[in-house]
C-alpha cells in the first residue's frame, strides 16, 4: 500500500485504467480474430477468482428468496472458510492503481471506485461499487454517459420527498445498467461550514429536511436492487485537512443536528451501508469510533447493514474492528492479512469477524443483489432525462423578481443578451468523486471543471424563437455592458465551482463575475442573474439587478429547466435549504479552520496507515447551525433558510394544533394569484424557555400544489423527537414539558400563523 497516496494521482491513474481496460477489450477482439493465446488468457482472468470459477453456484438452500436476509446470511456464514470471510471485509483496490498496490484480480472490477470479492462457490456475488452522488460516476469509461441529476443540495431545495425518490430511482437504475451493485452516494453532512467544498453533495443545514430527503432518495435508489449508502458518518463538515482534523462538538449538539440527519436518513432508507468519515470526532477517527459505529448506529438506531470505511479512512485493525467497522476500502491494509493474523492470534474474536461478514452477507440478500444477478443493459435514457428536467424545475429557487420581471413574455422579447464565462458551453457541475461525465466530453479528471451541455444560449434560442439571442463571455465588461444595453433583456449566467478535496476561500463569485453583473446591471435594469453554485454566495449587486434565479448545479437538462422557468412554462416552487448570509463575517467561524504549518492536512491527500488527528475544529456554535445561528445571534441575512418566490402568491389561515404523542398541526393554504403553483408550507416550533434551544427549529413541511384561487387544508403530525432535546444526563431524547409555539408560513422568516401548545 502506498503511504499517503495523493488523490490527484488517482485521477491520472484512473485515466490510465480507462485506457488499459479499453485495450484489454481490443486485445480480446484481436485475439478472437487470430485465435491466439491472448484471448484465452483474458477470458481466464475474467472468469476466475482465487483460481475458482467466478460464476456463482446458485444451487443452495439459502437461494430461497422466501427466507429472511438474516436466515440466509446465517446459513452462508456457517459454510465459509476464514479466507473467504476475510475476502468480504475489504476492497480490492481502485481501478488503475499500479499492480504493486492492487490486489491480484483487478480484472474482476467494473471500473468504479472499488469492489469486494464474492464467494462464487456459495453463490455470493462480487459487490461492484460506484460513486453516485448526483449520477453514476466513471461512466464514460464504461462506454456510456450517465444522467446527471441536479446537485444534491439543489434537490434539497425541492423539499419534495417524491422528487428525491425519483432522483434516487434514476441513479439506482443506471447503476444496475452499468454493472454496479452498490452506490457510494447518500451524503448528508450538515452545512455547518458553507465554504465546505462538498456542500453541493449534501442537503443543507437542517437535519430534519436533509435526513428526510436523503432517506427518501436512498430508499428509492436501493429499491432498484443496489446496495444503498449514507455518508460520511460523521461531522465531516469541511474538506481542509479532512484526513487529520478532529471535529470537536458537544454530545447534545451532535445528536440534535449532524447525527439527527443520519438517524432520520438511516431510519427511512434502511441502507445496506453507512460510510464512516475521514475525520476524527471528539478524538477518535470516524472509522474506529465505537460511540458512532456501535453504540449509536448499530445498537441505538438498529442499523442492520455494514459500515464501510471512506477510501483510506481505516487506521487500525483491532481497534477499528472492535469499534464496529465492517469493511475496509479501498484495499486490505488493515482488514486483510493483518485481520486474519489477529483472528488467528485471538486478538480479534472469530465472533467479531463473523459479525462483520454476517452484515455484508445480510445486506447482499436484503438489497436484492443475490436474487437479481447483475446484468448490464440500456437504461431508459429519455425517461431519465425527463426526470432530471422535472427535478431541476422543482429545485431552482427564485430569489428576486422585482416588478414581476419574470416570467419573460416570449412574444414581447425581441432581443436577449446572454452573458457569462461559459454560457455558450453548458452548465456547471460539482467535482471530485461525485463528478458525472458530461456527454461528448472525455472522462472528467479528479478535480476538473465540467460544463454540461446543452448551453444556456442554445436553450434560450429554442425557447425564444422570435428573439435575437446574442452571447458575450463577459471577459471584457465594457463589451458585455454594450450588448446588454442594446438588448431588451440581459441574462447573466454566473458560477461558483466546488469540488471534493478543497474548500472555498470565501462565498464570493470567482473570476470577477461580480464585476460583470455590476456592469451589465448598470447598462440594463432588466438584468436577470442565474446562479450556478453549490452553496451560498454573497451578492454585492443584489439591489441593482431585476431578478435572481439560483439554479445550483443543474444537471443534464439544466439549461432547459432554467429556460422553462424564465419564460414561465414552469412556475418556480423551490426554497433555500440553507441560509445565504450577507458576508462571511456573519458565519459562526468567519475564518475557516485550516491545518497549521507543518501539518500535512491537504484534503487531496488520502492518508492511509496508522494516523492521529493533528488539529481540530471546534464547532462551538453547537446547536446553532444555519438559521438557528442567525436567529439566535439576531443577524440579518441576505436570504433566509426556507425562502423562495413563485409567480403566484399564497396566503395562510386557520392554524390548529392538537398536542399529543405526535402533535397534529393543520392549516389552510390558498393560492391567491392568477396561476397554478406549488408552495412549500413550513412548520417551525419554539421550545419552552427552559429547554436551552435556539429560537426555533423546522419540525415539518408540506409541498402543496394549488390551482389559481384554490385552497387546501394541510394536516401534519409532528414526530415527538422533532420537538425533543437530547438530554446528556440520561443519554436519551426528552420532551421538555411546557409551552411550545408552533409557527407556520412560507419561509423561516415569514411565519404569519402562530399557536401555543402545552406539551407534557
Ligand atoms: C470520498 C467518498 C467516495 C470515495 C470513493 C472518497 O474520497 O470521500 O465520498 O465515495 O472517495 O471514491
XYZ file of C-alpha atoms and ligand atoms in Angstrom:
772
model
C 0.000 0.000 0.000
C 1.385 3.406 -0.871
C 1.626 5.751 2.144
C -0.293 8.963 1.705
C -1.392 8.306 -1.844
C -2.137 11.641 -3.474
C -5.695 11.775 -4.769
C -4.629 13.848 -7.770
C -2.655 10.819 -8.781
C -5.712 8.674 -8.605
C -7.199 10.593 -11.445
C -4.167 10.181 -13.614
C -4.150 6.517 -12.733
C -7.881 6.330 -13.308
C -7.475 7.614 -16.813
C -4.683 5.146 -17.328
C -7.102 2.437 -16.229
C -9.708 3.605 -18.680
C -7.234 3.262 -21.479
C -5.922 -0.037 -20.123
C -9.336 -1.641 -19.996
C -10.133 -0.369 -23.466
C -7.001 -2.050 -24.728
C -7.917 -5.277 -22.944
C -11.214 -5.168 -24.821
C -9.322 -4.512 -28.041
C -6.994 -7.400 -27.178
C -9.951 -9.725 -26.845
C -11.211 -8.817 -30.286
C -7.805 -9.107 -31.879
C -7.247 -12.392 -30.089
C -10.525 -13.775 -31.332
C -9.589 -12.918 -34.869
C -6.217 -14.553 -34.584
C -7.349 -17.375 -32.356
C -4.297 -16.646 -30.244
C -3.470 -17.154 -26.596
C -4.291 -13.603 -25.567
C -7.972 -14.378 -25.811
C -7.767 -17.430 -23.646
C -5.711 -15.590 -21.034
C -8.168 -12.694 -20.851
C -11.157 -14.952 -20.539
C -9.436 -16.937 -17.860
C -8.664 -13.754 -15.921
C -12.212 -12.521 -16.233
C -13.817 -15.739 -15.150
C -11.765 -16.984 -12.231
C -11.234 -15.767 -8.676
C -8.613 -17.278 -6.351
C -8.404 -19.927 -9.042
C -12.134 -20.680 -8.599
C -14.696 -20.137 -11.336
C -16.374 -16.766 -10.780
C -19.746 -17.937 -11.982
C -21.802 -18.227 -8.850
C -23.184 -21.599 -7.903
C -26.821 -20.825 -7.203
C -27.846 -24.272 -6.118
C -28.003 -23.746 -2.344
C -30.757 -23.725 0.268
C -30.121 -20.020 1.054
C -31.034 -19.139 -2.520
C -34.647 -19.499 -1.401
C -35.843 -15.888 -1.510
C -38.724 -16.585 0.870
C -36.239 -16.903 3.747
C -35.307 -13.723 5.614
C -31.981 -11.991 4.892
C -30.880 -12.903 8.436
C -31.671 -16.601 7.969
C -29.942 -16.683 4.618
C -26.836 -14.877 5.900
C -26.566 -17.240 8.890
C -26.727 -20.271 6.589
C -23.950 -18.977 4.320
C -21.737 -17.914 7.196
C -21.658 -21.468 8.547
C -20.122 -22.718 5.301
C -17.362 -20.156 4.976
C -13.625 -20.607 5.467
C -11.548 -17.982 7.252
C -10.064 -16.781 3.937
C -13.494 -16.379 2.416
C -14.618 -14.363 5.414
C -11.616 -12.068 5.085
C -12.454 -11.604 1.393
C -15.757 -9.964 2.322
C -14.380 -7.373 4.739
C -12.067 -5.418 2.464
C -11.883 -3.971 -1.024
C -9.735 -4.967 -3.978
C -8.160 -1.633 -4.870
C -9.208 1.129 -7.183
C -9.070 0.800 -10.928
C -5.803 1.980 -12.325
C -3.768 1.672 -9.180
C -0.398 0.188 -10.018
C -0.074 -3.569 -9.705
C 2.031 -3.351 -6.556
C -0.769 -1.638 -4.611
C -3.523 -3.571 -6.292
C -4.847 -6.909 -5.211
C -4.245 -9.637 -7.736
C -7.540 -9.656 -9.556
C -8.272 -6.156 -10.896
C -9.930 -7.675 -13.964
C -12.879 -8.529 -11.780
C -13.634 -4.849 -11.224
C -16.099 -2.820 -13.223
C -14.228 0.490 -13.360
C -15.886 2.009 -10.284
C -14.333 3.162 -7.015
C -13.776 -0.395 -5.848
C -15.158 -3.879 -5.410
C -15.438 -6.612 -2.811
C -14.825 -10.205 -3.838
C -17.704 -12.616 -3.622
C -17.732 -16.300 -2.738
C -18.721 -17.919 -6.031
C -18.894 -21.471 -4.692
C -21.548 -20.266 -2.243
C -23.386 -18.108 -4.774
C -22.284 -14.795 -3.229
C -21.569 -12.213 -5.970
C -18.896 -9.530 -6.189
C -20.034 -6.148 -4.857
C -19.268 -3.593 -7.579
C -19.204 -0.076 -6.129
C -19.503 3.233 -7.885
C -19.675 6.767 -6.654
C -23.077 8.131 -7.489
C -23.949 11.314 -5.602
C -25.926 13.031 -8.365
C -25.392 10.411 -11.080
C -23.206 7.415 -11.805
C -19.503 8.326 -11.827
C -16.955 6.570 -14.070
C -19.476 6.017 -16.787
C -17.590 7.243 -19.844
C -15.030 4.545 -19.064
C -17.918 2.143 -19.216
C -18.848 3.260 -22.670
C -21.876 5.414 -21.920
C -22.931 8.629 -20.223
C -24.990 8.757 -17.070
C -27.814 11.140 -16.411
C -26.663 13.970 -14.153
C -29.375 14.904 -11.702
C -29.224 18.374 -10.138
C -26.707 18.593 -7.292
C -27.964 17.055 -4.062
C -28.237 20.486 -2.474
C -30.402 21.526 -5.390
C -32.668 18.543 -4.885
C -32.958 19.510 -1.223
C -34.326 22.851 -2.415
C -37.317 20.988 -3.845
C -38.254 19.991 -0.271
C -40.051 17.153 -2.009
C -39.593 13.538 -0.877
C -41.180 12.349 -4.137
C -38.665 14.298 -6.220
C -35.890 12.865 -4.036
C -37.289 9.392 -4.656
C -37.353 9.932 -8.421
C -33.762 11.236 -8.194
C -32.633 8.086 -6.388
C -34.530 5.718 -8.676
C -32.803 7.130 -11.777
C -29.396 6.597 -10.212
C -30.243 3.112 -8.978
C -31.426 2.012 -12.420
C -28.365 3.456 -14.143
C -26.032 1.812 -11.625
C -27.530 -1.579 -12.417
C -27.474 -0.941 -16.143
C -23.762 -0.142 -15.921
C -22.927 -3.244 -13.902
C -22.742 -1.746 -10.404
C -24.404 -3.272 -7.371
C -23.591 -0.647 -4.745
C -23.808 3.132 -4.644
C -21.425 5.365 -2.741
C -23.898 8.242 -2.715
C -26.115 9.419 0.098
C -24.154 12.383 1.517
C -25.938 14.006 4.444
C -23.317 16.035 6.305
C -24.957 19.126 7.725
C -23.890 22.517 6.393
C -22.100 23.932 9.401
C -19.454 25.435 7.136
C -20.895 26.747 3.860
C -17.386 27.019 2.378
C -17.075 23.223 2.614
C -16.208 22.156 -0.944
C -18.689 19.286 -0.796
C -21.714 21.353 0.216
C -23.249 20.602 -3.195
C -23.203 16.862 -2.370
C -25.144 17.343 0.851
C -28.640 18.524 1.628
C -28.292 21.728 3.529
C -28.286 22.941 7.090
C -31.382 21.429 8.676
C -31.255 17.845 9.974
C -34.954 17.076 9.502
C -35.054 18.348 5.920
C -31.710 16.805 4.958
C -32.361 13.468 6.665
C -35.856 13.115 5.213
C -34.777 13.870 1.667
C -31.627 11.743 1.657
C -33.605 8.942 3.291
C -36.204 9.014 0.522
C -33.578 9.345 -2.171
C -31.678 6.315 -0.908
C -34.780 4.239 -0.213
C -35.785 4.536 -3.864
C -32.239 4.056 -5.146
C -31.839 0.873 -3.112
C -35.200 -0.382 -4.351
C -33.508 -0.878 -7.756
C -31.563 -3.844 -6.329
C -28.406 -1.991 -5.437
C -26.833 -1.627 -2.013
C -27.610 1.840 -0.677
C -25.246 4.013 1.319
C -25.436 7.021 3.615
C -22.225 9.021 4.232
C -19.884 10.474 5.662
C -20.518 9.464 9.240
C -19.935 11.928 10.925
C -19.207 15.652 11.172
C -17.045 15.607 8.037
C -18.103 19.221 7.662
C -15.061 20.654 5.878
C -12.533 19.377 3.371
C -9.487 21.290 4.664
C -7.365 18.712 6.429
C -10.203 16.227 6.346
C -7.977 13.210 6.976
C -6.426 14.688 10.088
C -8.954 17.024 11.558
C -10.652 16.306 14.846
C -14.199 17.672 14.838
C -14.959 18.721 18.389
C -18.602 19.066 19.293
C -20.716 18.582 22.400
C -22.845 15.491 22.536
C -26.186 17.273 22.712
C -25.407 19.446 19.698
C -24.085 16.410 17.829
C -27.225 14.371 18.476
C -29.682 17.165 17.675
C -28.041 18.262 14.433
C -25.464 16.243 12.483
C -26.419 12.843 13.902
C -30.143 13.514 13.739
C -29.812 13.877 9.950
C -28.164 10.433 9.782
C -30.678 8.944 12.210
C -33.603 10.073 10.071
C -31.952 9.024 6.805
C -30.977 5.586 8.117
C -34.475 5.098 9.538
C -36.194 5.889 6.239
C -33.796 4.207 3.800
C -32.645 1.208 5.852
C -29.486 1.462 3.742
C -27.256 -1.522 3.177
C -24.218 0.535 4.118
C -23.102 3.566 6.065
C -19.709 5.074 5.191
C -17.647 6.273 8.143
C -15.776 9.511 7.585
C -12.130 10.522 7.286
C -12.094 12.983 10.159
C -11.954 12.222 13.835
C -14.886 13.066 16.045
C -14.121 14.106 19.612
C -10.730 12.410 19.493
C -11.443 9.177 17.586
C -11.369 8.695 13.818
C -14.788 8.122 12.301
C -13.855 4.588 11.231
C -12.694 3.499 14.673
C -15.161 5.447 16.754
C -17.093 2.983 18.889
C -19.592 5.571 20.055
C -20.572 6.379 16.483
C -20.416 2.939 14.897
C -21.571 0.577 17.587
C -23.274 2.467 20.411
C -25.339 4.829 18.288
C -25.600 3.447 14.739
C -25.864 -0.274 15.365
C -27.294 -0.515 18.869
C -29.431 2.560 19.331
C -30.660 3.020 15.761
C -30.732 -0.685 14.964
C -28.770 -0.324 11.707
C -28.549 -3.781 10.141
C -26.216 -3.107 7.213
C -22.429 -2.868 7.160
C -20.108 0.022 7.918
C -17.732 0.726 5.020
C -14.716 2.961 5.553
C -14.171 6.023 3.434
C -11.352 5.421 0.964
C -8.218 5.266 3.113
C -10.164 6.116 6.271
C -9.134 2.960 8.161
C -6.189 3.369 10.533
C -6.100 0.199 12.644
C -7.074 -3.462 12.737
C -8.043 -4.486 16.263
C -9.376 -1.087 17.302
C -11.395 -0.462 14.131
C -12.849 -3.951 14.144
C -13.863 -3.701 17.802
C -15.340 -0.251 17.205
C -17.669 -1.661 14.548
C -16.028 -1.081 11.165
C -17.134 -3.960 8.926
C -15.396 -3.317 5.615
C -12.152 -1.536 4.756
C -11.912 0.320 1.462
C -10.369 0.533 -0.984
C -7.862 -2.183 -0.120
C -6.801 -4.535 2.645
C -4.110 -2.761 4.621
C -5.777 -3.471 7.972
C -8.620 -5.874 7.196
C -6.649 -8.340 5.033
C -3.688 -10.378 6.281
C -3.456 -8.329 9.477
C -7.032 -9.084 10.413
C -6.585 -12.756 9.606
C -3.486 -12.872 11.837
C -5.330 -11.031 14.613
C -8.165 -13.558 14.461
C -5.737 -16.474 14.497
C -3.890 -14.942 17.465
C -7.161 -14.423 19.334
C -6.782 -10.611 19.315
C -9.974 -10.278 17.295
C -12.563 -12.877 18.328
C -13.921 -15.014 15.488
C -17.393 -13.956 16.603
C -16.459 -10.328 15.838
C -15.222 -11.207 12.338
C -18.369 -13.283 11.836
C -20.474 -10.279 12.743
C -18.766 -8.135 10.073
C -19.225 -10.889 7.482
C -22.815 -11.546 8.506
C -23.636 -7.870 7.972
C -22.142 -7.879 4.473
C -23.991 -11.094 3.562
C -27.259 -9.931 5.059
C -27.039 -6.731 3.068
C -26.446 -8.588 -0.180
C -29.634 -10.553 0.443
C -31.636 -7.580 1.739
C -30.751 -5.340 -1.189
C -31.503 -7.946 -3.821
C -28.083 -8.307 -5.375
C -28.051 -12.081 -4.860
C -31.583 -12.641 -6.121
C -31.145 -10.308 -9.091
C -27.812 -11.207 -10.674
C -26.098 -8.340 -12.398
C -26.989 -7.840 -15.995
C -25.803 -4.782 -17.863
C -28.405 -3.107 -20.010
C -29.521 0.116 -21.577
C -31.422 2.415 -19.238
C -34.402 4.498 -20.254
C -32.246 7.425 -21.337
C -35.135 9.646 -22.454
C -37.187 8.889 -19.351
C -34.262 9.655 -17.068
C -33.599 12.954 -18.837
C -37.258 13.843 -18.371
C -36.890 13.112 -14.646
C -33.782 15.250 -14.200
C -35.523 18.093 -16.034
C -38.520 17.856 -13.701
C -36.411 17.667 -10.565
C -34.392 20.727 -11.586
C -37.569 22.649 -12.394
C -38.642 21.954 -8.821
C -35.217 22.783 -7.391
C -34.272 26.154 -8.858
C -35.047 28.882 -6.323
C -36.345 32.252 -7.453
C -34.684 34.694 -5.063
C -35.649 38.055 -6.516
C -38.216 39.198 -9.050
C -38.513 42.987 -8.979
C -41.627 44.357 -10.613
C -42.627 40.964 -11.963
C -39.755 40.990 -14.494
C -40.159 37.227 -14.695
C -41.623 35.300 -16.356
C -40.486 36.815 -19.621
C -43.291 37.204 -22.081
C -41.885 35.419 -25.102
C -43.695 37.467 -27.725
C -42.586 40.804 -26.273
C -38.904 39.897 -26.036
C -37.124 40.769 -29.249
C -33.513 40.582 -28.101
C -31.688 38.774 -25.277
C -28.077 39.266 -24.232
C -26.760 36.034 -22.712
C -23.651 36.856 -20.750
C -21.246 34.758 -18.688
C -17.951 32.906 -18.962
C -19.440 29.562 -20.065
C -22.992 30.451 -21.094
C -22.267 29.299 -24.644
C -20.917 25.969 -23.424
C -23.053 24.410 -20.715
C -23.940 24.443 -17.039
C -21.536 23.883 -14.150
C -21.340 20.599 -12.235
C -19.754 19.529 -8.943
C -16.390 17.739 -8.943
C -14.411 15.126 -7.026
C -15.711 11.605 -6.557
C -19.240 12.899 -7.219
C -18.404 14.082 -10.737
C -20.554 12.754 -13.542
C -19.031 12.751 -17.020
C -20.584 15.161 -19.482
C -21.732 13.830 -22.855
C -19.344 14.497 -25.676
C -16.516 15.298 -23.259
C -13.672 12.989 -22.191
C -13.910 11.258 -18.815
C -13.579 14.006 -16.233
C -10.496 14.382 -14.077
C -10.480 14.238 -10.295
C -10.744 17.993 -9.812
C -11.697 19.427 -13.173
C -14.419 21.903 -14.056
C -17.052 20.167 -16.149
C -19.759 22.036 -18.041
C -22.844 20.103 -19.011
C -24.397 20.775 -22.392
C -26.689 21.979 -23.621
C -25.676 25.602 -23.312
C -27.920 28.314 -21.906
C -27.545 30.133 -25.241
C -28.946 27.157 -27.160
C -31.748 26.554 -24.645
C -32.829 30.204 -24.771
C -32.695 30.287 -28.568
C -35.070 27.324 -28.589
C -37.443 28.904 -26.062
C -37.469 32.357 -27.636
C -37.553 31.708 -31.385
C -38.740 35.248 -32.087
C -35.841 36.885 -30.228
C -32.307 37.674 -31.291
C -30.133 35.835 -28.747
C -26.537 37.098 -28.556
C -23.665 35.906 -26.390
C -20.829 37.681 -24.615
C -18.488 35.885 -22.206
C -18.096 38.944 -20.001
C -14.310 38.758 -20.274
C -14.497 42.397 -21.338
C -17.093 44.057 -19.106
C -17.474 47.007 -21.468
C -18.468 44.866 -24.411
C -20.823 42.846 -22.176
C -22.436 46.070 -20.943
C -22.769 47.364 -24.507
C -24.538 44.184 -25.588
C -26.820 44.362 -22.522
C -27.667 47.971 -23.310
C -28.697 47.197 -26.872
C -30.849 44.195 -25.824
C -34.334 44.065 -24.276
C -33.189 41.671 -21.564
C -29.777 40.664 -20.181
C -29.345 37.249 -18.585
C -26.055 36.685 -16.777
C -25.060 33.093 -16.024
C -22.509 33.045 -13.215
C -20.942 30.116 -11.397
C -19.011 29.071 -8.368
C -17.144 25.788 -8.704
C -16.863 23.289 -5.855
C -15.049 20.032 -5.507
C -14.262 17.358 -3.007
C -10.680 17.890 -1.884
C -10.891 21.665 -1.355
C -12.882 24.304 0.437
C -13.873 27.676 -0.947
C -11.736 30.604 0.188
C -14.901 32.702 0.576
C -18.501 32.923 -0.591
C -17.867 35.382 -3.435
C -18.397 34.538 -7.059
C -14.947 33.830 -8.537
C -13.226 35.282 -11.614
C -14.608 38.801 -11.253
C -18.154 37.732 -12.026
C -19.469 40.309 -9.532
C -17.941 42.976 -11.785
C -19.656 41.522 -14.848
C -23.026 41.649 -13.080
C -22.443 45.231 -11.880
C -21.523 46.399 -15.377
C -24.442 44.639 -17.069
C -26.977 45.790 -14.462
C -25.769 49.378 -14.836
C -26.392 49.110 -18.580
C -29.783 47.398 -18.421
C -32.120 47.311 -15.403
C -33.800 44.232 -16.860
C -30.861 42.096 -15.792
C -31.548 38.554 -14.638
C -28.820 36.676 -12.788
C -28.781 32.874 -12.974
C -26.574 31.373 -10.265
C -24.887 28.014 -10.806
C -23.490 27.404 -7.340
C -23.056 24.557 -4.901
C -23.528 26.653 -1.783
C -24.452 30.186 -0.735
C -22.865 33.162 -2.451
C -22.697 36.796 -1.449
C -24.398 39.293 -3.783
C -22.986 42.815 -3.518
C -25.059 43.723 -6.603
C -28.409 42.424 -5.317
C -30.169 45.820 -5.259
C -29.149 46.611 -8.820
C -30.476 43.574 -10.689
C -34.034 42.769 -11.672
C -34.215 39.057 -10.899
C -32.118 36.250 -9.447
C -32.631 32.524 -10.001
C -30.492 30.044 -8.033
C -30.187 27.054 -10.386
C -27.473 25.232 -8.353
C -25.569 22.644 -10.398
C -28.476 21.957 -12.645
C -27.755 18.521 -14.174
C -28.125 17.085 -17.660
C -31.180 19.176 -18.530
C -30.204 22.238 -16.526
C -30.271 24.816 -19.293
C -33.711 23.664 -20.470
C -35.092 23.768 -16.933
C -33.818 27.321 -16.474
C -35.260 28.416 -19.819
C -38.619 26.862 -18.885
C -38.677 28.874 -15.656
C -37.526 32.118 -17.276
C -40.220 32.020 -19.934
C -42.891 30.885 -17.484
C -43.654 27.408 -18.807
C -42.740 26.337 -15.291
C -43.640 28.202 -12.109
C -40.746 28.006 -9.611
C -41.610 26.216 -6.372
C -38.293 25.667 -4.552
C -36.959 27.132 -1.325
C -33.488 27.506 0.112
C -32.234 24.519 2.123
C -29.544 26.780 3.612
C -29.162 30.391 4.650
C -27.438 32.847 2.329
C -25.572 35.166 4.730
C -24.676 38.754 3.915
C -21.000 38.095 4.403
C -18.522 35.561 5.770
C -18.157 37.841 8.795
C -21.592 36.661 9.936
C -20.701 32.950 9.933
C -20.127 31.185 13.272
C -16.470 30.922 12.199
C -15.619 33.893 9.987
C -12.315 32.202 9.189
C -12.159 28.618 8.028
C -10.018 26.469 10.343
C -7.014 25.239 8.391
C -4.307 22.778 9.379
C -1.318 24.554 10.912
C 2.156 24.856 9.444
C 3.930 21.531 9.149
C 0.680 19.567 9.233
C 0.069 17.571 6.114
C -3.589 18.277 6.112
C -4.294 18.958 2.465
C -7.609 17.408 1.599
C -6.154 15.982 -1.571
C -4.053 13.512 0.373
C -5.559 10.127 1.072
C -3.822 9.297 4.305
C -3.501 5.595 4.789
C -1.591 3.805 7.511
C -1.729 4.438 11.211
C -2.505 8.048 11.957
C -3.514 10.544 14.587
C -5.543 13.721 14.213
C -3.227 16.718 14.021
C -5.558 19.689 14.517
C -9.124 20.353 15.498
C -12.148 22.372 14.507
C -14.296 23.321 17.457
C -17.932 23.516 16.470
C -18.681 25.666 19.480
C -21.762 27.187 17.863
C -23.186 23.823 18.925
C -26.935 23.684 18.419
C -26.924 26.923 16.485
C -26.454 25.584 12.963
C -27.556 27.599 9.937
C -30.717 29.626 10.512
C -30.596 28.731 14.212
C -27.349 30.698 14.438
C -28.620 33.797 12.609
C -31.865 33.727 14.618
C -30.102 33.398 17.957
C -27.437 35.961 17.147
C -30.012 38.321 15.600
C -28.014 38.701 12.405
C -29.846 39.808 9.286
C -29.207 37.613 6.286
C -29.265 38.028 2.533
C -31.840 35.255 2.013
C -33.156 33.130 4.867
C -33.496 29.378 5.106
C -36.787 28.229 3.594
C -37.113 31.273 1.321
C -38.131 31.199 -2.340
C -40.553 33.017 -4.636
C -43.229 31.845 -7.032
C -45.006 33.503 -9.962
C -48.160 33.307 -7.868
C -48.940 34.235 -4.243
C -50.132 32.167 -1.288
C -51.944 33.003 1.927
C -52.138 31.043 5.171
C -55.001 30.742 7.668
C -56.730 28.592 10.283
C -53.858 27.096 12.290
C -54.928 24.343 14.698
C -52.576 22.414 16.957
C -53.531 19.178 18.738
C -50.866 18.234 21.290
C -50.213 14.514 21.751
C -47.624 11.812 21.294
C -47.473 13.015 17.724
C -48.604 16.633 17.704
C -51.140 17.340 14.983
C -50.853 20.600 13.061
C -53.373 21.719 10.454
C -53.878 24.925 8.491
C -55.109 26.167 5.127
C -53.013 27.400 2.219
C -54.638 29.382 -0.566
C -53.267 30.321 -3.959
C -54.344 33.963 -4.183
C -52.649 34.652 -7.515
C -53.670 34.050 -11.067
C -51.698 30.944 -11.997
C -51.145 27.444 -10.659
C -48.150 26.863 -8.424
C -46.537 24.859 -5.671
C -45.961 26.199 -2.170
C -43.715 24.696 0.467
C -45.604 25.342 3.689
C -43.158 25.225 6.598
C -43.849 24.434 10.257
C -41.442 25.559 12.967
C -41.511 25.161 16.738
C -40.102 27.290 19.537
C -39.395 25.117 22.571
C -40.166 26.219 26.151
C -37.767 28.817 27.534
C -36.038 26.399 29.885
C -35.088 23.991 27.104
C -31.968 25.965 26.193
C -32.643 25.823 22.470
C -32.172 28.343 19.635
C -35.303 30.421 18.880
C -36.907 27.915 16.508
C -36.460 24.711 14.548
C -38.107 23.180 11.489
C -40.423 20.341 12.540
C -42.380 19.650 9.348
C -43.495 20.908 5.951
C -45.706 20.048 3.056
C -45.363 20.879 -0.625
C -48.830 21.844 -1.776
C -49.863 22.204 -5.428
C -52.710 24.653 -5.972
C -54.579 25.972 -8.986
C -55.256 29.708 -9.167
C -57.732 30.570 -6.404
C -57.656 27.081 -4.902
C -57.309 26.351 -1.140
C -56.224 23.168 0.605
C -56.159 22.119 4.206
C -52.779 20.734 5.189
C -52.515 18.283 8.098
C -49.225 17.124 9.523
C -48.294 15.085 12.521
C -45.035 16.070 14.121
C -42.718 13.310 15.296
C -42.178 13.657 19.059
C -38.420 13.551 18.573
C -38.514 16.692 16.435
C -39.930 18.556 19.419
C -37.486 16.991 21.899
C -33.999 17.722 23.118
C -31.145 15.298 23.591
C -30.592 15.032 27.322
C -26.955 14.232 28.064
C -27.654 13.338 31.691
C -29.959 10.451 30.777
C -28.330 9.868 27.374
C -31.633 9.982 25.582
C -34.283 12.123 23.919
C -36.545 14.033 26.235
C -39.608 16.170 25.660
C -39.335 19.257 27.851
C -42.792 19.831 29.382
C -44.134 23.323 28.879
C -45.441 25.815 26.409
C -44.460 25.402 22.749
C -45.081 27.908 19.976
C -45.926 26.456 16.589
C -45.318 28.791 13.631
C -46.402 28.271 10.028
C -45.581 30.090 6.806
C -43.587 30.278 3.613
C -40.065 30.911 4.954
C -38.174 30.729 8.241
C -38.631 34.486 8.453
C -42.183 34.816 7.227
C -44.437 32.876 9.559
C -47.869 34.514 9.638
C -49.570 31.809 11.738
C -48.659 31.059 15.346
C -50.329 28.995 18.058
C -49.358 27.872 21.540
C -49.450 24.263 22.669
C -48.867 22.801 26.121
C -46.886 19.586 25.860
C -46.297 17.132 28.684
C -14.800 10.180 -0.819
C -16.007 9.284 -0.790
C -16.026 8.411 -2.019
C -14.744 7.606 -2.075
C -14.663 6.673 -3.256
C -13.535 9.401 -1.080
O -12.508 10.277 -1.374
O -14.702 10.900 0.380
O -17.161 10.080 -0.714
O -17.147 7.595 -2.015
O -13.657 8.503 -2.151
O -14.434 7.353 -4.432
